[in-house]
Short mmCIF file of C-alpha atoms and ligand atoms in Angstrom, two decimals:
data_model
loop_
_atom_site.label_atom_id
_atom_site.label_comp_id
_atom_site.label_asym_id
_atom_site.label_seq_id
_atom_site.Cartn_x
_atom_site.Cartn_y
_atom_site.Cartn_z
CA MET A 1 0.00 0.00 0.00
CA GLU A 2 1.47 3.36 -1.07
CA ASP A 3 0.20 5.46 1.79
CA PRO A 4 -0.87 3.12 4.61
CA ALA A 5 -1.49 5.90 7.14
CA ARG A 6 -3.88 7.94 4.99
CA GLN A 7 -5.53 4.84 3.56
CA ALA A 8 -6.26 3.58 7.10
CA ALA A 9 -7.59 6.99 8.15
CA LEU A 10 -9.81 7.11 5.07
CA ASP A 11 -11.15 3.58 5.58
CA VAL A 12 -12.06 4.32 9.18
CA LEU A 13 -13.74 7.60 8.19
CA ALA A 14 -15.88 5.54 5.80
CA ALA A 15 -16.75 3.05 8.56
CA VAL A 16 -17.69 5.88 10.93
CA ARG A 17 -19.89 7.52 8.30
CA ALA A 18 -21.52 4.46 6.77
CA ARG A 19 -21.67 1.99 9.67
CA ASP A 20 -21.68 4.20 12.74
CA ALA A 21 -18.34 2.66 13.77
CA TYR A 22 -16.45 4.18 16.70
CA ALA A 23 -13.17 5.59 15.41
CA ASN A 24 -11.31 4.86 18.64
CA LEU A 25 -12.18 1.15 18.32
CA ALA A 26 -12.10 0.76 14.54
CA LEU A 27 -8.75 2.45 13.91
CA PRO A 28 -6.54 0.53 16.39
CA SER A 29 -8.03 -2.73 15.16
CA LEU A 30 -7.46 -1.84 11.49
CA LEU A 31 -3.88 -0.75 12.18
CA ARG A 32 -3.19 -4.04 13.97
CA GLN A 33 -4.78 -6.05 11.16
CA ARG A 34 -2.69 -4.27 8.50
CA GLY A 35 0.49 -4.23 10.55
CA VAL A 36 0.69 -0.42 10.43
CA THR A 37 2.99 0.73 13.25
CA GLY A 38 5.29 3.54 14.36
CA ARG A 39 5.11 6.84 12.53
CA ASP A 40 2.50 5.61 10.07
CA ALA A 41 0.23 4.54 12.94
CA ALA A 42 0.74 7.89 14.67
CA LEU A 43 -0.07 9.78 11.46
CA ALA A 44 -3.16 7.65 10.77
CA THR A 45 -4.40 8.31 14.29
CA GLU A 46 -3.82 12.06 14.12
CA LEU A 47 -5.51 12.34 10.72
CA CYS A 48 -8.45 10.08 11.47
CA TYR A 49 -9.31 11.41 14.93
CA GLY A 50 -8.57 15.01 13.95
CA THR A 51 -10.81 14.78 10.87
CA CYS A 52 -13.62 13.28 12.95
CA ARG A 53 -13.39 16.00 15.58
CA ALA A 54 -13.25 18.88 13.11
CA GLN A 55 -16.05 17.67 10.86
CA GLY A 56 -18.42 20.62 11.44
CA LEU A 57 -15.81 23.20 10.44
CA LEU A 58 -14.51 21.10 7.54
CA ASP A 59 -18.01 20.64 6.13
CA ALA A 60 -18.78 24.34 6.43
CA VAL A 61 -15.59 25.18 4.52
CA LEU A 62 -16.13 22.47 1.90
CA GLY A 63 -19.65 23.76 1.37
CA ARG A 64 -18.12 27.10 0.29
CA CYS A 65 -15.72 25.43 -2.13
CA MET A 66 -18.09 23.56 -4.40
CA ASP A 67 -21.10 24.33 -6.52
CA ARG A 68 -23.31 21.61 -5.05
CA SER A 69 -24.49 20.82 -1.55
CA LEU A 70 -22.52 18.38 0.58
CA SER A 71 -25.49 16.02 0.73
CA GLU A 72 -25.12 15.52 -3.04
CA VAL A 73 -21.49 14.44 -2.74
CA ASP A 74 -20.76 10.71 -2.81
CA GLY A 75 -19.90 9.50 0.72
CA GLU A 76 -16.43 8.19 -0.13
CA LEU A 77 -15.49 11.43 -1.86
CA LEU A 78 -16.76 13.40 1.11
CA ASP A 79 -14.52 11.32 3.40
CA ALA A 80 -11.53 12.14 1.19
CA LEU A 81 -12.45 15.83 1.04
CA ARG A 82 -12.69 15.96 4.82
CA LEU A 83 -9.36 14.17 5.21
CA GLY A 84 -7.67 16.50 2.73
CA SER A 85 -9.14 19.68 4.16
CA TYR A 86 -8.25 18.62 7.69
CA GLN A 87 -4.63 18.33 6.62
CA LEU A 88 -4.78 21.70 4.90
CA LEU A 89 -6.38 23.59 7.75
CA ARG A 90 -5.25 21.88 10.92
CA THR A 91 -1.89 20.16 10.35
CA ARG A 92 1.62 21.08 9.25
CA VAL A 93 1.40 18.79 6.20
CA PRO A 94 2.52 21.02 3.31
CA PRO A 95 -0.48 22.01 1.13
CA HIS A 96 0.85 20.31 -2.02
CA ALA A 97 1.25 17.04 -0.08
CA ALA A 98 -2.18 17.34 1.56
CA VAL A 99 -3.84 17.80 -1.81
CA GLY A 100 -1.61 15.41 -3.78
CA THR A 101 -1.87 12.46 -1.39
CA THR A 102 -5.64 12.80 -1.15
CA VAL A 103 -6.04 13.05 -4.91
CA ASP A 104 -3.84 9.93 -5.35
CA LEU A 105 -6.03 7.92 -2.96
CA VAL A 106 -9.18 8.98 -4.77
CA ARG A 107 -7.71 8.32 -8.22
CA ALA A 108 -6.67 4.80 -7.21
CA ALA A 109 -10.11 3.99 -5.84
CA ARG A 110 -12.45 5.98 -8.09
CA GLY A 111 -10.61 7.11 -11.21
CA ASN A 112 -9.78 10.43 -12.86
CA ALA A 113 -13.13 12.22 -12.88
CA ALA A 114 -13.54 11.82 -9.12
CA SER A 115 -9.94 12.77 -8.38
CA GLY A 116 -10.30 15.86 -10.58
CA PHE A 117 -13.28 17.01 -8.55
CA VAL A 118 -11.44 16.44 -5.26
CA ASN A 119 -8.38 18.24 -6.59
CA ALA A 120 -10.42 21.30 -7.60
CA VAL A 121 -12.25 21.53 -4.27
CA LEU A 122 -9.14 21.08 -2.14
CA ARG A 123 -7.29 23.74 -4.11
CA ARG A 124 -10.03 26.18 -3.15
CA VAL A 125 -9.84 25.09 0.49
CA ALA A 126 -6.08 25.73 0.36
CA GLU A 127 -6.61 29.37 -0.61
CA GLN A 128 -7.07 30.41 3.04
CA ASP A 129 -5.88 29.15 6.41
CA GLU A 130 -8.08 27.95 9.25
CA GLN A 131 -8.40 31.32 10.98
CA ALA A 132 -9.45 33.03 7.77
CA TRP A 133 -11.98 30.31 6.98
CA VAL A 134 -13.48 30.57 10.49
CA GLN A 135 -14.13 34.27 9.84
CA VAL A 136 -15.93 33.28 6.62
CA VAL A 137 -18.07 30.40 7.87
CA ALA A 138 -18.72 31.24 11.56
CA PRO A 139 -21.19 33.82 12.82
CA ALA A 140 -19.44 37.00 13.98
CA PHE A 141 -18.28 36.71 17.60
CA ASP A 142 -20.07 39.93 18.55
CA ASP A 143 -23.40 38.72 17.15
CA ASP A 144 -23.27 35.13 18.40
CA PRO A 145 -20.26 34.35 20.58
CA VAL A 146 -21.33 30.78 21.36
CA GLY A 147 -22.00 30.03 17.67
CA HIS A 148 -18.65 31.53 16.75
CA LEU A 149 -16.74 29.45 19.31
CA ALA A 150 -18.68 26.33 18.30
CA MET A 151 -17.35 26.73 14.76
CA ALA A 152 -13.83 27.77 15.76
CA HIS A 153 -13.43 24.77 18.12
CA PRO A 154 -15.67 22.47 16.11
CA HIS A 155 -18.68 21.35 18.16
CA PRO A 156 -22.38 21.33 17.37
CA ARG A 157 -23.84 24.59 18.58
CA TRP A 158 -26.24 22.95 21.06
CA ILE A 159 -23.31 21.28 22.82
CA ALA A 160 -21.34 24.52 22.98
CA GLN A 161 -24.45 26.20 24.41
CA ALA A 162 -24.81 23.46 27.07
CA PHE A 163 -21.14 23.93 28.06
CA ALA A 164 -21.65 27.71 28.16
CA ASP A 165 -24.66 27.29 30.44
CA ALA A 166 -22.70 24.95 32.73
CA LEU A 167 -19.91 27.54 32.86
CA ASP A 168 -22.32 30.37 33.78
CA GLY A 169 -21.78 31.98 30.40
CA ASP A 170 -18.05 32.57 30.88
CA LEU A 171 -16.92 32.77 27.25
CA GLU A 172 -13.21 32.62 27.96
CA GLU A 173 -13.71 29.38 29.82
CA LEU A 174 -16.04 28.11 27.15
CA ALA A 175 -13.28 28.54 24.56
CA LYS A 176 -10.91 26.57 26.80
CA ALA A 177 -13.48 23.85 27.45
CA LEU A 178 -14.19 23.42 23.73
CA ALA A 179 -10.48 23.48 22.87
CA ALA A 180 -9.81 20.77 25.47
CA ASP A 181 -12.04 18.38 23.50
CA ASP A 182 -9.58 18.71 20.61
CA ALA A 183 -6.55 17.64 22.61
CA ARG A 184 -5.65 13.97 22.58
CA PRO A 185 -6.26 12.83 26.14
CA LEU A 186 -3.75 10.83 28.12
CA VAL A 187 -4.78 7.33 29.12
CA HIS A 188 -5.46 7.16 32.87
CA LEU A 189 -5.01 4.00 34.90
CA MET A 190 -6.43 3.11 38.30
CA ALA A 191 -4.14 1.16 40.63
CA ARG A 192 -6.44 -1.26 42.41
CA PRO A 193 -6.49 -0.43 46.12
CA GLY A 194 -4.85 -3.22 48.11
CA GLN A 195 -3.14 -4.67 45.01
CA ILE A 196 -0.57 -2.12 43.88
CA SER A 197 0.16 1.49 44.82
CA ALA A 198 -0.04 4.31 42.30
CA ALA A 199 3.71 4.89 42.74
CA GLU A 200 4.49 1.23 42.00
CA LEU A 201 2.13 1.24 39.03
CA ALA A 202 3.66 4.45 37.66
CA THR A 203 7.13 2.90 37.85
CA ALA A 204 5.94 -0.34 36.25
CA VAL A 205 4.29 1.36 33.26
CA GLY A 206 6.54 4.41 32.89
CA GLY A 207 3.66 6.75 33.79
CA THR A 208 3.24 9.50 36.36
CA PRO A 209 1.09 9.49 39.50
CA ALA A 210 -2.14 11.43 38.88
CA PRO A 211 -2.51 14.83 40.55
CA TYR A 212 -5.74 14.18 42.45
CA SER A 213 -6.67 10.52 42.70
CA PRO A 214 -4.43 8.59 45.11
CA TYR A 215 -4.98 5.55 42.88
CA GLY A 216 -4.47 7.29 39.53
CA VAL A 217 -1.60 7.07 37.06
CA HIS A 218 -1.32 8.99 33.80
CA LEU A 219 0.31 7.12 30.94
CA ALA A 220 2.68 8.77 28.53
CA GLU A 221 1.40 9.03 24.91
CA GLY A 222 1.07 5.95 22.78
CA GLY A 223 0.81 2.22 23.19
CA ASP A 224 -2.07 -0.07 23.97
CA PRO A 225 -2.76 -0.02 27.73
CA GLY A 226 -4.26 -3.51 27.44
CA ASP A 227 -0.72 -4.80 26.74
CA LEU A 228 0.68 -3.51 30.04
CA ALA A 229 1.56 -6.27 32.51
CA PRO A 230 -0.25 -4.73 35.55
CA VAL A 231 -3.43 -4.36 33.44
CA ARG A 232 -3.18 -7.94 32.16
CA GLN A 233 -2.66 -9.13 35.73
CA HIS A 234 -5.77 -7.21 36.94
CA LEU A 235 -3.70 -5.07 39.29
CA ALA A 236 -4.77 -1.98 37.38
CA GLN A 237 -7.43 -0.91 34.91
CA VAL A 238 -7.99 1.87 32.43
CA GLN A 239 -10.17 4.51 34.12
CA ASP A 240 -10.36 8.26 33.73
CA GLU A 241 -9.16 10.05 36.85
CA GLY A 242 -12.51 11.87 37.12
CA SER A 243 -14.32 8.52 37.30
CA GLN A 244 -11.99 7.51 40.11
CA LEU A 245 -12.65 10.76 41.97
CA VAL A 246 -16.45 10.42 41.93
CA ALA A 247 -16.30 6.83 43.20
CA LEU A 248 -13.86 7.94 45.90
CA ALA A 249 -16.19 10.81 46.83
CA LEU A 250 -19.01 8.35 47.48
CA ALA A 251 -16.79 5.95 49.42
CA GLY A 252 -15.09 8.71 51.43
CA THR A 253 -18.11 10.70 52.64
CA PRO A 254 -18.29 10.34 56.43
CA LEU A 255 -21.42 8.50 57.66
CA ASP A 256 -22.99 7.93 61.06
CA GLY A 257 -24.07 4.36 61.74
CA PRO A 258 -23.43 1.16 59.80
CA ASP A 259 -21.35 1.14 56.64
CA ALA A 260 -21.52 -2.38 55.30
CA ARG A 261 -23.80 -2.40 52.24
CA TRP A 262 -23.00 -0.44 49.12
CA LEU A 263 -24.91 -0.33 45.84
CA ASP A 264 -23.94 0.62 42.29
CA LEU A 265 -27.23 1.10 40.46
CA CYS A 266 -25.89 1.55 36.88
CA ALA A 267 -22.78 -0.56 36.97
CA GLY A 268 -21.85 -1.63 33.42
CA PRO A 269 -19.12 -2.09 32.30
CA GLY A 270 -17.88 -2.06 35.88
CA GLY A 271 -15.07 0.47 36.20
CA LYS A 272 -16.47 2.20 39.26
CA ALA A 273 -17.91 -1.04 40.67
CA ALA A 274 -14.36 -2.48 40.64
CA LEU A 275 -12.96 0.54 42.47
CA LEU A 276 -15.83 0.48 44.98
CA GLY A 277 -15.37 -3.30 45.39
CA ALA A 278 -11.68 -2.90 46.14
CA LEU A 279 -12.38 -0.11 48.66
CA ALA A 280 -15.20 -2.14 50.23
CA THR A 281 -12.80 -5.06 50.74
CA SER A 282 -10.60 -2.95 52.97
CA CYS A 283 -13.50 -1.95 55.25
CA GLY A 284 -15.45 -5.21 55.28
CA ALA A 285 -18.35 -3.91 53.16
CA THR A 286 -20.03 -5.61 50.20
CA VAL A 287 -21.32 -4.14 46.93
CA ASP A 288 -24.47 -4.97 44.95
CA ALA A 289 -24.05 -3.96 41.31
CA VAL A 290 -27.15 -3.52 39.13
CA GLU A 291 -26.98 -3.36 35.33
CA LYS A 292 -29.87 -3.54 32.92
CA ALA A 293 -28.03 -4.85 29.87
CA GLU A 294 -27.11 -8.53 30.19
CA HIS A 295 -23.86 -8.28 28.21
CA ARG A 296 -22.73 -5.28 30.24
CA ALA A 297 -23.57 -7.11 33.47
CA ARG A 298 -21.15 -9.84 32.35
CA LEU A 299 -18.49 -7.17 31.90
CA VAL A 300 -19.12 -6.02 35.49
CA GLU A 301 -18.61 -9.61 36.68
CA GLN A 302 -15.30 -9.80 34.81
CA ALA A 303 -14.15 -6.41 36.12
CA CYS A 304 -15.03 -7.40 39.70
CA THR A 305 -13.60 -10.92 39.79
CA GLY A 306 -12.29 -11.65 43.27
CA LEU A 307 -14.02 -8.62 44.81
CA PRO A 308 -17.04 -8.64 47.18
CA VAL A 309 -19.39 -7.56 44.39
CA THR A 310 -22.68 -9.29 43.50
CA VAL A 311 -24.00 -8.48 40.05
CA HIS A 312 -27.77 -8.26 39.36
CA VAL A 313 -29.20 -7.99 35.86
CA ALA A 314 -32.14 -5.65 36.52
CA ASP A 315 -33.62 -2.27 35.80
CA GLY A 316 -32.31 0.05 38.48
CA ARG A 317 -35.70 1.77 38.66
CA ASN A 318 -37.29 -1.43 39.84
CA SER A 319 -34.46 -3.71 40.89
CA GLY A 320 -36.25 -5.77 43.54
CA LEU A 321 -33.46 -4.95 45.99
CA PRO A 322 -34.60 -3.97 49.51
CA ASP A 323 -35.60 -0.37 50.24
CA ARG A 324 -33.70 1.59 52.91
CA ALA A 325 -31.04 -1.10 53.01
CA TYR A 326 -27.92 0.56 51.60
CA ASP A 327 -25.41 2.80 53.30
CA ARG A 328 -23.88 4.13 50.08
CA VAL A 329 -25.48 4.20 46.62
CA LEU A 330 -23.92 5.25 43.32
CA VAL A 331 -26.14 6.39 40.45
CA ASP A 332 -23.69 6.70 37.55
CA ALA A 333 -26.54 7.51 35.23
CA PRO A 334 -26.79 6.76 31.52
CA CYS A 335 -26.19 10.17 29.91
CA THR A 336 -25.20 11.93 26.70
CA GLY A 337 -21.50 11.47 27.55
CA LEU A 338 -20.77 15.08 26.55
CA GLY A 339 -18.08 15.13 29.23
CA ALA A 340 -15.94 12.57 27.41
CA LEU A 341 -15.99 13.93 23.86
CA ARG A 342 -12.20 14.15 23.78
CA ARG A 343 -12.03 10.36 24.10
CA ARG A 344 -14.57 9.65 21.33
CA PRO A 345 -13.65 11.66 18.26
CA GLU A 346 -16.88 11.45 16.23
CA VAL A 347 -19.45 11.33 19.02
CA ARG A 348 -20.12 15.07 19.19
CA TRP A 349 -21.58 14.94 15.65
CA ARG A 350 -23.64 11.84 16.36
CA ARG A 351 -25.41 12.97 19.51
CA GLN A 352 -28.66 14.85 18.97
CA ALA A 353 -30.13 17.52 21.22
CA ASN A 354 -33.46 15.69 21.22
CA GLU A 355 -31.89 12.70 23.03
CA VAL A 356 -31.46 14.74 26.20
CA ALA A 357 -35.10 14.78 27.35
CA GLY A 358 -35.46 10.97 27.39
CA LEU A 359 -32.19 10.57 29.27
CA VAL A 360 -33.24 13.20 31.81
CA ARG A 361 -36.44 11.26 32.52
CA LEU A 362 -34.46 8.05 33.06
CA GLN A 363 -31.89 9.86 35.22
CA ARG A 364 -34.63 11.27 37.46
CA GLU A 365 -36.27 7.87 37.86
CA LEU A 366 -32.98 6.18 38.71
CA LEU A 367 -32.12 8.85 41.27
CA VAL A 368 -35.56 8.58 42.89
CA ALA A 369 -35.08 4.78 43.08
CA ALA A 370 -31.66 5.27 44.68
CA LEU A 371 -33.19 7.52 47.32
CA ARG A 372 -35.64 4.71 48.15
CA LEU A 373 -32.86 2.13 48.42
CA VAL A 374 -30.55 4.16 50.65
CA ARG A 375 -31.09 4.07 54.42
CA PRO A 376 -31.90 7.27 56.29
CA GLY A 377 -28.53 8.88 56.99
CA GLY A 378 -26.86 6.98 54.14
CA VAL A 379 -25.50 8.76 51.07
CA VAL A 380 -26.34 8.72 47.36
CA ALA A 381 -23.89 9.99 44.75
CA TYR A 382 -25.57 11.19 41.57
CA VAL A 383 -22.96 11.14 38.81
CA THR A 384 -22.98 11.93 35.10
CA CYS A 385 -20.23 12.01 32.53
CA SER A 386 -21.87 15.11 31.12
CA PRO A 387 -21.89 18.74 32.18
CA HIS A 388 -25.21 19.41 30.38
CA PRO A 389 -27.25 21.33 33.00
CA ASP A 390 -30.44 19.43 32.17
CA GLU A 391 -28.68 16.19 33.10
CA THR A 392 -26.96 17.61 36.19
CA VAL A 393 -28.51 20.44 38.20
CA GLY A 394 -31.82 20.11 36.35
CA VAL A 395 -32.29 16.47 37.41
CA LEU A 396 -31.19 17.30 40.95
CA ALA A 397 -33.58 20.24 41.35
CA GLU A 398 -36.57 18.22 40.20
CA VAL A 399 -35.73 15.15 42.33
CA ILE A 400 -35.03 17.23 45.43
CA ARG A 401 -38.34 19.00 44.91
CA ARG A 402 -40.19 15.70 44.64
CA THR A 403 -38.45 13.71 47.36
CA ARG A 404 -37.25 16.40 49.77
CA ALA A 405 -33.85 14.74 49.78
CA GLU A 406 -31.07 16.96 51.07
CA GLN A 407 -28.01 17.81 49.06
CA ILE A 408 -24.76 17.86 50.99
CA ASP A 409 -21.64 19.77 49.97
CA ALA A 410 -19.64 17.44 47.74
CA GLY A 411 -16.57 19.72 47.82
CA PRO A 412 -14.92 18.14 50.89
CA ALA A 413 -15.22 14.73 49.21
CA PHE A 414 -12.79 15.99 46.52
CA PRO A 415 -9.82 16.97 48.69
CA GLY A 416 -7.09 18.90 46.94
CA VAL A 417 -9.10 19.34 43.73
CA PRO A 418 -9.20 23.07 42.79
CA GLY A 419 -11.85 24.87 40.70
CA ARG A 420 -14.72 22.54 41.61
CA GLY A 421 -17.44 25.11 40.90
CA GLY A 422 -19.63 26.96 43.36
CA GLY A 423 -21.05 23.81 45.06
CA PRO A 424 -22.77 21.98 46.57
CA PRO A 425 -22.22 19.60 43.60
CA VAL A 426 -18.80 19.28 41.97
CA GLN A 427 -18.21 19.68 38.25
CA LEU A 428 -14.87 18.48 36.87
CA TRP A 429 -13.62 19.65 33.46
CA PRO A 430 -10.93 18.51 31.03
CA HIS A 431 -9.55 22.06 30.73
CA ARG A 432 -9.42 22.57 34.50
CA HIS A 433 -8.56 19.14 35.82
CA GLY A 434 -7.36 17.03 32.89
CA THR A 435 -10.26 14.65 33.66
CA ASP A 436 -13.46 13.93 31.80
CA ALA A 437 -16.21 16.42 32.69
CA MET A 438 -17.75 14.34 35.48
CA PHE A 439 -20.51 15.80 37.63
CA CYS A 440 -21.10 14.58 41.18
CA ALA A 441 -23.78 15.52 43.71
CA LEU A 442 -24.19 13.91 47.12
CA LEU A 443 -27.67 13.43 48.59
CA GLN A 444 -29.16 12.17 51.82
CA ARG A 445 -32.70 11.47 52.87
C1 SAM B 1 -22.63 5.67 32.55
S1 SAM B 1 -22.80 3.97 32.37
C2 SAM B 1 -22.13 3.38 33.89
C3 SAM B 1 -20.64 3.26 33.90
C4 SAM B 1 -20.12 2.43 35.06
N1 SAM B 1 -20.59 2.91 36.34
C5 SAM B 1 -18.62 2.32 35.07
O1 SAM B 1 -17.97 3.08 35.79
O2 SAM B 1 -18.09 1.46 34.36
C6 SAM B 1 -24.51 3.71 32.60
C7 SAM B 1 -24.92 2.25 32.60
O3 SAM B 1 -26.29 2.20 32.99
C8 SAM B 1 -26.91 1.15 32.28
N2 SAM B 1 -28.37 1.39 32.34
C9 SAM B 1 -29.16 2.05 31.47
N3 SAM B 1 -30.43 2.06 31.91
C10 SAM B 1 -30.43 1.39 33.10
C11 SAM B 1 -31.44 1.07 34.02
N4 SAM B 1 -32.71 1.45 33.83
N5 SAM B 1 -31.09 0.37 35.11
C12 SAM B 1 -29.81 -0.03 35.32
N6 SAM B 1 -28.82 0.24 34.46
C13 SAM B 1 -29.11 0.95 33.37
C14 SAM B 1 -26.30 1.22 30.91
O4 SAM B 1 -26.44 -0.02 30.23
C15 SAM B 1 -24.85 1.56 31.25
O5 SAM B 1 -24.10 0.38 31.36
#
């Protein structure tokens, strides 16, 4: 293959577009299958993920460079146009190489007429740089600052608006939050409590201890974490530091009375259940883990092998578990996942604003169920991997109104973590904390 990196990027873009593939799963597997390694693998990753992330801006620019609408362009040619324009606008690949390599790929697959079209469009894209194109295709900052930033740091406008609302309209922070979704995130590991310390894990994998989680390690760029010996030996697992912090917040909140029964009401695939299980071991507690999807419940069982965790395949809203029985309950609710966009390159363009309302209903019902299952004086952590206010403070306000549960200040449960927001819940952010944008509120009844 003449250009294995670009060919792999292009093939994965096609799979994302046509088959709803996840780029961060499809690309590593394709690279392995084709034996693409080293610099070619790094280039394929940068081009594929970068093109996915920037799609909104690329499409707006491409729309100005052709005399037909994008919806009339053949899917495979659109993939190539996006790949070429990404290189032109957002990489240091010299323009002649960005255009030439893309045209070569198209000519080989589709012949001269198609490659001529791609060549002509990309030459027009190359006439201006990214900044200049943003001024052309984005609304003016003064008229519509959120719309402008959403185009400059490519995100759908409704997501940028949700971030802006969560940041109390602070536009400088909004720009940083949107930009953070463009950065390639480090892989975070969790050193299983009682099995290996974060310092030992960091030494074993050549990483660095995380700034906030006592069990966290940040890996240096590159490599498959699944190949690391401590991960293969189940001493450590891949887990964002923010996910560790919210589980630790639940486990670390001081309680009066018994502290023996913990519950994870939305447990699949089991990352937080495994951390809770390991912490429960050290204090003689047990964990019930509920997951609605059978296959995800099996993943929880695998993640929690050897830990005092019992997995139940059930709907958390009506699990059949005893009311008022649990000392600590985690509701890590199904959500839009807008807090982890940096880890899933194409997801921002796939999510739709109209999905939020249904999730909010489910989130409310799960939280109400959790408040039934917790004992008086016990604690419920309501967690989302999304900063969307409807999914966070909106759900809380409605549930507190209906149940008269009390919210307690979550801040002290995140010791040493700066910039947690105005409380009582805590909102983490990639641009502030280097974590996914996890939200955590603590409730008691
Ligand atoms: C955000 S994920 C949980 C992640 C998990 N706590 C972890 O750390 O690995 C939400 C999970 O809730 C599950 N789920 C969705 N609806 C549910 C319901 N009604 N009852 C229980 N689980 C549900 C989903 O299948 C998904 O696995």
